[in-house]
Short mmCIF file of C-alpha atoms in Angstrom, two decimals:
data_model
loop_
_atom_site.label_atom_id
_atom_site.label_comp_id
_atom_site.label_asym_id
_atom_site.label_seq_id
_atom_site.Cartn_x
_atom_site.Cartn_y
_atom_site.Cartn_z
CA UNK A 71 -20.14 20.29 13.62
CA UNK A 72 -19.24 19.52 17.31
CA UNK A 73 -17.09 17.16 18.48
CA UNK A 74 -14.80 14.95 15.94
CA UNK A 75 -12.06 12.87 15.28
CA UNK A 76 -9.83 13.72 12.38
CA UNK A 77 -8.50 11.12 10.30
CA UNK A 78 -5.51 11.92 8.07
CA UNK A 79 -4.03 9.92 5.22
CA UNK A 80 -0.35 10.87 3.64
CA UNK A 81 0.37 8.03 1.95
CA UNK A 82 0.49 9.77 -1.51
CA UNK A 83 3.64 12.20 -1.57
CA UNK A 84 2.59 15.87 -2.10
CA UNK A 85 -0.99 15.43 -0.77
CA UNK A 86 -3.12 14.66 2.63
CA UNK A 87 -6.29 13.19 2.34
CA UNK A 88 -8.33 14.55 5.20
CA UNK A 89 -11.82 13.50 6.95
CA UNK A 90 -13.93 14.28 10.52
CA UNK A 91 -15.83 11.19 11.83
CA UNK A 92 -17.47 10.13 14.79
CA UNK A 93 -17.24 7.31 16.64
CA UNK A 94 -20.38 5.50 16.01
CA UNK A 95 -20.88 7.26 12.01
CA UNK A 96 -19.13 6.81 8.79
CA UNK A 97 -17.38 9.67 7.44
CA UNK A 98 -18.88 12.91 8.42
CA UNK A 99 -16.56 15.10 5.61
CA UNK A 100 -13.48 14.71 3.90
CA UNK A 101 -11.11 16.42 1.21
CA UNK A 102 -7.87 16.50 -0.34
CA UNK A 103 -5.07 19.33 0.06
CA UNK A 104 -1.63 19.65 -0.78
CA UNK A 105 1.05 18.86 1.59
CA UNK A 106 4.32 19.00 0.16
CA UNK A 107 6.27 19.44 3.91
CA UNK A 108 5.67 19.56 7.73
CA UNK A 109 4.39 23.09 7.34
CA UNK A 110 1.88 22.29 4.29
CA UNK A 111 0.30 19.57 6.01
CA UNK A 112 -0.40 21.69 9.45
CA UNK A 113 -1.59 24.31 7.33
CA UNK A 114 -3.57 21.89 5.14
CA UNK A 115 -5.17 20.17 8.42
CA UNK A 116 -5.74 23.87 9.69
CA UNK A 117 -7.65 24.89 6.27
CA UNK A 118 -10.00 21.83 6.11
CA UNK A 119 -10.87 22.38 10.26
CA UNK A 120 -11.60 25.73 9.38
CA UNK A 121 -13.75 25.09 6.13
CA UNK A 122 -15.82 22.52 8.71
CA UNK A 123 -16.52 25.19 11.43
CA UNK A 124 -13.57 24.58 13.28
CA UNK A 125 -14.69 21.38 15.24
CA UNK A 126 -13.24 20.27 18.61
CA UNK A 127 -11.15 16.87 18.30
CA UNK A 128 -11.35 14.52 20.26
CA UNK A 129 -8.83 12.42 18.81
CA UNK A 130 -7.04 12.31 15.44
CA UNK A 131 -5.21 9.22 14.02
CA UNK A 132 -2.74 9.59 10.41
CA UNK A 133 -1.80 6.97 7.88
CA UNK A 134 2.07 7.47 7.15
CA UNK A 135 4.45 5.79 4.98
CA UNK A 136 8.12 5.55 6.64
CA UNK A 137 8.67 4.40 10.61
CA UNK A 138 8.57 6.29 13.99
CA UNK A 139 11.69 6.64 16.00
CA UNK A 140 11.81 8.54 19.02
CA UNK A 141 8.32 10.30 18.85
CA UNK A 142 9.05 11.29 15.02
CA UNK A 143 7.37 9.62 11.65
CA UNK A 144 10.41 9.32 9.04
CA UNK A 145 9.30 9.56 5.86
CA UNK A 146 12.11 9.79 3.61
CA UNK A 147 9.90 8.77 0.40
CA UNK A 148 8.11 12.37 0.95
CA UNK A 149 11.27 14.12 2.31
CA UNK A 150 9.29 15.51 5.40
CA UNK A 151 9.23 14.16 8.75
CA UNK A 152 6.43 14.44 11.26
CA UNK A 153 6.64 14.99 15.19
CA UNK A 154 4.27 13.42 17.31
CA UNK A 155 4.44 15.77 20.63
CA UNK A 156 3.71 18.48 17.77
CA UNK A 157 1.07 17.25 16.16
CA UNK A 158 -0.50 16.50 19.22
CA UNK A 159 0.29 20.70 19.99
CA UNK A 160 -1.26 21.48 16.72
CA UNK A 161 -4.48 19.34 16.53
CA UNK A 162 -5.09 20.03 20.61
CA UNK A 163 -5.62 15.83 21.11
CA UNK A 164 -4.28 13.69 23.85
CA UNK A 165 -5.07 11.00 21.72
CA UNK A 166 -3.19 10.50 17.98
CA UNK A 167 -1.83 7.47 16.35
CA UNK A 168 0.07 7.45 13.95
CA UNK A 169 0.33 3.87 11.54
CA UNK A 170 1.69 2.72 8.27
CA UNK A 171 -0.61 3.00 5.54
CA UNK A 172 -0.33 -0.62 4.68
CA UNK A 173 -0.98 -1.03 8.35
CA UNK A 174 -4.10 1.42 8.25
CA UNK A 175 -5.77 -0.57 5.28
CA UNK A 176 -4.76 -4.16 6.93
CA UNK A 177 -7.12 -3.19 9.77
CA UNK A 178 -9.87 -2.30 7.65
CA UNK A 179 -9.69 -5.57 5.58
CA UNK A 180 -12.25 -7.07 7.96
CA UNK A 181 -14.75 -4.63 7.51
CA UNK A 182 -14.81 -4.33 3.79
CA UNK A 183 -17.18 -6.05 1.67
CA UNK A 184 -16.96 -6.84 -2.47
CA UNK A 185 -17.78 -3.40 -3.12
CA UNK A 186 -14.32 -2.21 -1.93
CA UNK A 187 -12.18 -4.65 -3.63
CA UNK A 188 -11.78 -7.12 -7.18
CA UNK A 189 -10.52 -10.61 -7.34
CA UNK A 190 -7.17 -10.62 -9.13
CA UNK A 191 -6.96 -14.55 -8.84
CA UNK A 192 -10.47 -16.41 -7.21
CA UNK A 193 -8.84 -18.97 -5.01
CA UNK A 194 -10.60 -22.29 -3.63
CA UNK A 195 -13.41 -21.58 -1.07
CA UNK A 196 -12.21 -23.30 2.03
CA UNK A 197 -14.57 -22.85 4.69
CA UNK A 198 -12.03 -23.70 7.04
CA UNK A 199 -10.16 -20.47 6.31
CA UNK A 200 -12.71 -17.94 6.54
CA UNK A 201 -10.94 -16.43 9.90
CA UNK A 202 -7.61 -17.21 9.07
CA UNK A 203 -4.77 -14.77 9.00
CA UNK A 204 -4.86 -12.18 6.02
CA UNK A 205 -1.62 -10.39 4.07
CA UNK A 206 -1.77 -6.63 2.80
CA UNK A 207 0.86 -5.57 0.30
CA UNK A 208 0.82 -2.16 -0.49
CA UNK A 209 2.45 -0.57 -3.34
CA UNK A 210 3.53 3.04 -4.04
CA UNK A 211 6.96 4.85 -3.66
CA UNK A 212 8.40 1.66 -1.17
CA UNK A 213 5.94 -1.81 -1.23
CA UNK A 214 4.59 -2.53 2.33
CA UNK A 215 3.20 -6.14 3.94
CA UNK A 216 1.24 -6.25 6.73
CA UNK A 217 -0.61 -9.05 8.29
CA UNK A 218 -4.35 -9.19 9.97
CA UNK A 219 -5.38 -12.08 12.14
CA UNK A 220 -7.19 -12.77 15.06
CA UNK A 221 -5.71 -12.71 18.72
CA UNK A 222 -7.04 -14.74 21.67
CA UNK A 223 -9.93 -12.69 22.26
CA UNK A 224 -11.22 -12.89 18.66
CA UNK A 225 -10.19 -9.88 17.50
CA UNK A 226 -8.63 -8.59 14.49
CA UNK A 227 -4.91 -7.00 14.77
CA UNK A 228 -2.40 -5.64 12.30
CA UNK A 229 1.05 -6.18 12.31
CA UNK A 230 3.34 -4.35 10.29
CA UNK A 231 6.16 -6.36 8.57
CA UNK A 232 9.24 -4.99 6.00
CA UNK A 233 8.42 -7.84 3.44
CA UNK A 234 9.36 -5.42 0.50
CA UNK A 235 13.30 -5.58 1.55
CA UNK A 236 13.26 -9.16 0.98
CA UNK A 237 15.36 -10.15 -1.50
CA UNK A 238 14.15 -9.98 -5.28
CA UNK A 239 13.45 -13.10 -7.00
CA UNK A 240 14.15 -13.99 -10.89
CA UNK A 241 12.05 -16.67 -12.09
CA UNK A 242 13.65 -16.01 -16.05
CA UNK A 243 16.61 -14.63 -18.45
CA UNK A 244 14.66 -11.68 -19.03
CA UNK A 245 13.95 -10.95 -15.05
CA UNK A 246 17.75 -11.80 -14.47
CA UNK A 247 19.19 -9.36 -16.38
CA UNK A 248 16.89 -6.94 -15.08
CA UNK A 249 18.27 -7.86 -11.77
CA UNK A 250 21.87 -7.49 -12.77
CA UNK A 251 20.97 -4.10 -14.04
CA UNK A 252 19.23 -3.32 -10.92
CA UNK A 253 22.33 -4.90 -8.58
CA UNK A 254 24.83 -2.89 -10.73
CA UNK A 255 23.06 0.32 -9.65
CA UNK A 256 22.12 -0.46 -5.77
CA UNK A 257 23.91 -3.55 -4.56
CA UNK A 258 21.17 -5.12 -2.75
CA UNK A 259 18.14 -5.43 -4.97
CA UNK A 260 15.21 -5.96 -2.99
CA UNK A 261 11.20 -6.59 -4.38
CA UNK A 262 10.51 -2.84 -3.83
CA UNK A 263 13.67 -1.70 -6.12
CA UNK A 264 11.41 -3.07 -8.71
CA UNK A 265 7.90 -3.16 -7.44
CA UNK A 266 7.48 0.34 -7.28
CA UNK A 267 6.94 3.73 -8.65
CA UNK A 268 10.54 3.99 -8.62
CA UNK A 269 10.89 0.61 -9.28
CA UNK A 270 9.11 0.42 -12.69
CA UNK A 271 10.98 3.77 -14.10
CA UNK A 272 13.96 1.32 -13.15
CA UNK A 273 12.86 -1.51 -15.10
CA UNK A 274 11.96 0.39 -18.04
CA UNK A 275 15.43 1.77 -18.18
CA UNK A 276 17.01 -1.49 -17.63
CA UNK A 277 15.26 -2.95 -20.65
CA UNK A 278 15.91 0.04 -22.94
CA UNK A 279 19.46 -0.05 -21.99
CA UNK A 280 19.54 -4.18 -22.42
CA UNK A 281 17.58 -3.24 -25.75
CA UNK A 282 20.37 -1.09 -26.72
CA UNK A 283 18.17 1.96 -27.10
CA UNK A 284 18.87 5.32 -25.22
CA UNK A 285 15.73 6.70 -23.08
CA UNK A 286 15.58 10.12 -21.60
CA UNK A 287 14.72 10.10 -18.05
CA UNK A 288 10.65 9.04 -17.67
CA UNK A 289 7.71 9.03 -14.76
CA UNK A 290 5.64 6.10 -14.51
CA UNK A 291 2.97 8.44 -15.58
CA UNK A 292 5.17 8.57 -18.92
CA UNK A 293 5.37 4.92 -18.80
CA UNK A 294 1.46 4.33 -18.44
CA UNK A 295 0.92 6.94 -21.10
CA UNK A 296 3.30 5.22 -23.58
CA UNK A 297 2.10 1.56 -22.67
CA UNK A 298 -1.39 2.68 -23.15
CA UNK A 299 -0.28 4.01 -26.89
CA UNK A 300 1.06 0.45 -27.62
CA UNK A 301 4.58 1.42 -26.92
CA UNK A 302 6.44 -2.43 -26.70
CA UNK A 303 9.04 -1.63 -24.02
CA UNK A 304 6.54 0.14 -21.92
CA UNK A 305 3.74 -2.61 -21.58
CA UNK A 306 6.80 -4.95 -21.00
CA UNK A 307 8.60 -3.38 -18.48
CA UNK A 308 4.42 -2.96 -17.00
CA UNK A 309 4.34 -6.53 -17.46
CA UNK A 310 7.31 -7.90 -15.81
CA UNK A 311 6.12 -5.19 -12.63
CA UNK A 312 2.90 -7.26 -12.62
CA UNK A 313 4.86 -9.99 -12.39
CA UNK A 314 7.07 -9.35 -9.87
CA UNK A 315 4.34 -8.03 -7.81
CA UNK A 316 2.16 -11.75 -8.46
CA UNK A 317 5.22 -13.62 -7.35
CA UNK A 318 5.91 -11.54 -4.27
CA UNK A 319 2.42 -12.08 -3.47
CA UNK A 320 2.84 -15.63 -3.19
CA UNK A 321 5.75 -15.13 -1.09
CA UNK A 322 4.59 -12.96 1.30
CA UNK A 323 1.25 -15.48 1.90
CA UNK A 324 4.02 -18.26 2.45
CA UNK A 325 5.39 -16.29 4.48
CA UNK A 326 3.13 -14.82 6.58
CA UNK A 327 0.92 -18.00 6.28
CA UNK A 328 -2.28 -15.67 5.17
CA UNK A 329 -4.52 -18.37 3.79
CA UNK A 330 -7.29 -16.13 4.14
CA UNK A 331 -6.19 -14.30 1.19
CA UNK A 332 -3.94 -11.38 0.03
CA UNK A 333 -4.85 -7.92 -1.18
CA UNK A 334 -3.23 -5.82 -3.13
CA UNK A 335 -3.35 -2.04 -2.33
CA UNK A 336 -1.67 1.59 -3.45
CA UNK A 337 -0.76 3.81 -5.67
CA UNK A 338 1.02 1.50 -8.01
CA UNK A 339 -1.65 -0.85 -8.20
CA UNK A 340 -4.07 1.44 -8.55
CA UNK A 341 -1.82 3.26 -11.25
CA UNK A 342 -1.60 -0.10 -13.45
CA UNK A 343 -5.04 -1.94 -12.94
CA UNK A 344 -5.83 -1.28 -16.40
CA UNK A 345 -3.03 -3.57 -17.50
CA UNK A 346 -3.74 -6.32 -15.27
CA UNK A 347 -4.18 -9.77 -16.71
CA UNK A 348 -6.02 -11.50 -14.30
CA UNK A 349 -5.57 -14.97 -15.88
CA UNK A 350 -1.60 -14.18 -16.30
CA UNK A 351 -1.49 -12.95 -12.20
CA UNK A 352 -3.05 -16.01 -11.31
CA UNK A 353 -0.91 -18.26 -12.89
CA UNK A 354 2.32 -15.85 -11.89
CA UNK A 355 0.93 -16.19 -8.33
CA UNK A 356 0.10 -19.90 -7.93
CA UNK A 357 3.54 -20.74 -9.27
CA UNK A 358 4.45 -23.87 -10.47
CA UNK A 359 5.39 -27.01 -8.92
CA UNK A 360 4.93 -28.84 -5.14
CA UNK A 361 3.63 -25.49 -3.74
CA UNK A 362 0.93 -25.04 -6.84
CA UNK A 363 -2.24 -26.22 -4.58
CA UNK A 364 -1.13 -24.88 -1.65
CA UNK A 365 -1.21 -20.82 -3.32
CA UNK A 366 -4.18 -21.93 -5.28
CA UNK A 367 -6.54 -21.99 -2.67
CA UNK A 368 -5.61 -18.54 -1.49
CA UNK A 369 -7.55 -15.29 -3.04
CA UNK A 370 -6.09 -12.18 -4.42
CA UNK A 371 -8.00 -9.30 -4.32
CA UNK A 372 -6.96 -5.57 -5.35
CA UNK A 373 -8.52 -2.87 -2.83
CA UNK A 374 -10.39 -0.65 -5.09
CA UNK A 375 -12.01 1.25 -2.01
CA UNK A 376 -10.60 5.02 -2.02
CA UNK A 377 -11.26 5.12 1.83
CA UNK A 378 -9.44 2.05 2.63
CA UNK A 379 -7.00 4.05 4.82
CA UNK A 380 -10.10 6.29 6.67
CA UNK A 381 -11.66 2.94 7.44
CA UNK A 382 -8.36 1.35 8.95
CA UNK A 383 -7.96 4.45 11.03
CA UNK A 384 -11.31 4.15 12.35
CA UNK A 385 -11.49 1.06 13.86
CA UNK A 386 -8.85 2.48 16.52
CA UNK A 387 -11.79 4.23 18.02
CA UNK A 388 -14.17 1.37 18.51
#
């Protein structure tokens, strides 16, 4: 292999996804390695170059959860940080960008087709909105929103936005208490202290402690396991995530005003898509009431496409 651009995706914590592509071809190669700090991920991007025949870059762009201040990525979900100026040392590029994940898979939206992603809630086909602006929530350790519209030239551009520290919403008893619980422990309760990984450990103590029922400490991957064995407080503390997550949908497309649909990406989607009721989403997300037909006509969609990020990042190079 000859010439390249390297595309690098750390949204999951512990691991970087990894691929070489061209500018005018699909992905070229790709793997996965463990990157648990600064040093891990160098040496992970170092391994892969070297398993490819050590390719000049021409570029290299990553997909990173956190923010960049001052030429460094802060990502304080993954409790590493990442240095631009180094990076740029390190791969030999001029060239790197460096975008939120959510960000990385809102630019890709365009390009995918229904291969890549599943309706969660059909919407009403309204010709009129076949260009308009599109919303990308992404869930995992924090929930993301970014928006994709087109500018004056008729292009399609991302914006990042911090939609997950809005404020949480409680739409029954049940949900209230839940927010209590969660307000007791952090003071502000925003969507992402419950819609997330974190999040739905949270909620699943909350309801064993509002059940009256100790719990020793639990993963979501203990949650899933125990929902999928029919355990009652796990599938409702799986539900009432869903929920959350349907409703904050809905906000986020009146929000954002993304009547070309929403679309739901991550790890914690991807995590609980067997327990998705798509006719109790939809009804979650259209709400009730004066705003009912507006959120009806909008889609929801949950990216299935594992290269979601690799095909955000790419589009930076055409």
């Amino acid at each position: 292999m000859s010439n390249a651009i390297l595309l690098c995706n750390l949204a999951i914590k512990g691991s970087a996804r990894l691929a070489l592509v061209n500018e005018h071809d699909g992905i070229l190669t790709s793997g996965e390695f463990a990157a648990g700090d600064a040093p891990g991920f160098e040496t992970a991007v170092n391994d892969f170059l070297d398993e490819n025949g050590a390719p000049f870059l021409t570029a290299a762009a990553i997909s990173a959860p956190g923010w960049e201040q001052d030429g460094i990525q802060h990502m304080p979900n993954h409790g590493y940080d990442i240095e631009r100026e180094r990076l740029r040392r390190v791969f030999n590029v001029k060239r790197l960008h460096i975008v939120n994940p959510t960000v990385a898979r809102a630019m890709a939206i365009p390009n995918l087709t229904p291969r890549d992603y599943v309706t969660l809630s059909p919407g009403d086909y309204l010709s009129e909105y076949i260009d308009a602006t599109r919303c990308v929530v992404g869930t995992g350790p924090g929930l993301g929103l970014a928006i994709v519209m087109k500018d004056a030239d008729d292009q399609w551009t991302a914006f990042a936005g911090a939609g997950g520290h809005m404020d949480l919403p409680a739409a029954s008893d049940e949900q209230f208490a839940v927010f209590k619980y969660l307000k007791a422990r952090y003071g502000h309760v925003s969507i992402e202290r419950a819609v997330s990984l974190g999040g739905l450990v949270d909620t699943f103590s909350a309801l064993s402690d509002l059940d009256g029922a100790s719990s020793p400490p639990v993963s979501v991957d203990d949650i899933i396991r125990m929902a999928h064995g029919g355990h009652v407080r796990a599938n409702a503390a799986i539900t009432m995530c869903l929920d959350w997550l349907a409703r904050a949908s809905a906000d986020f497309v009146l929000t954002t005003g993304a009547r070309g649909g929403v679309y739901l990406s991550g790890q914690l989607i991807e995590m609980l898509s067997d327990f998705v009721d798509k006719d109790r989403f939809g009804r979650e997300f259209r709400k009730d009431g004066r705003i009912g037909d507006y959120l009806s006509a909008v889609p929801a969609y949950q990216v299935t496409s594992p290269d979601a990020d690799f095909k955000g990042l790419q589009t930076l190079f055409h």
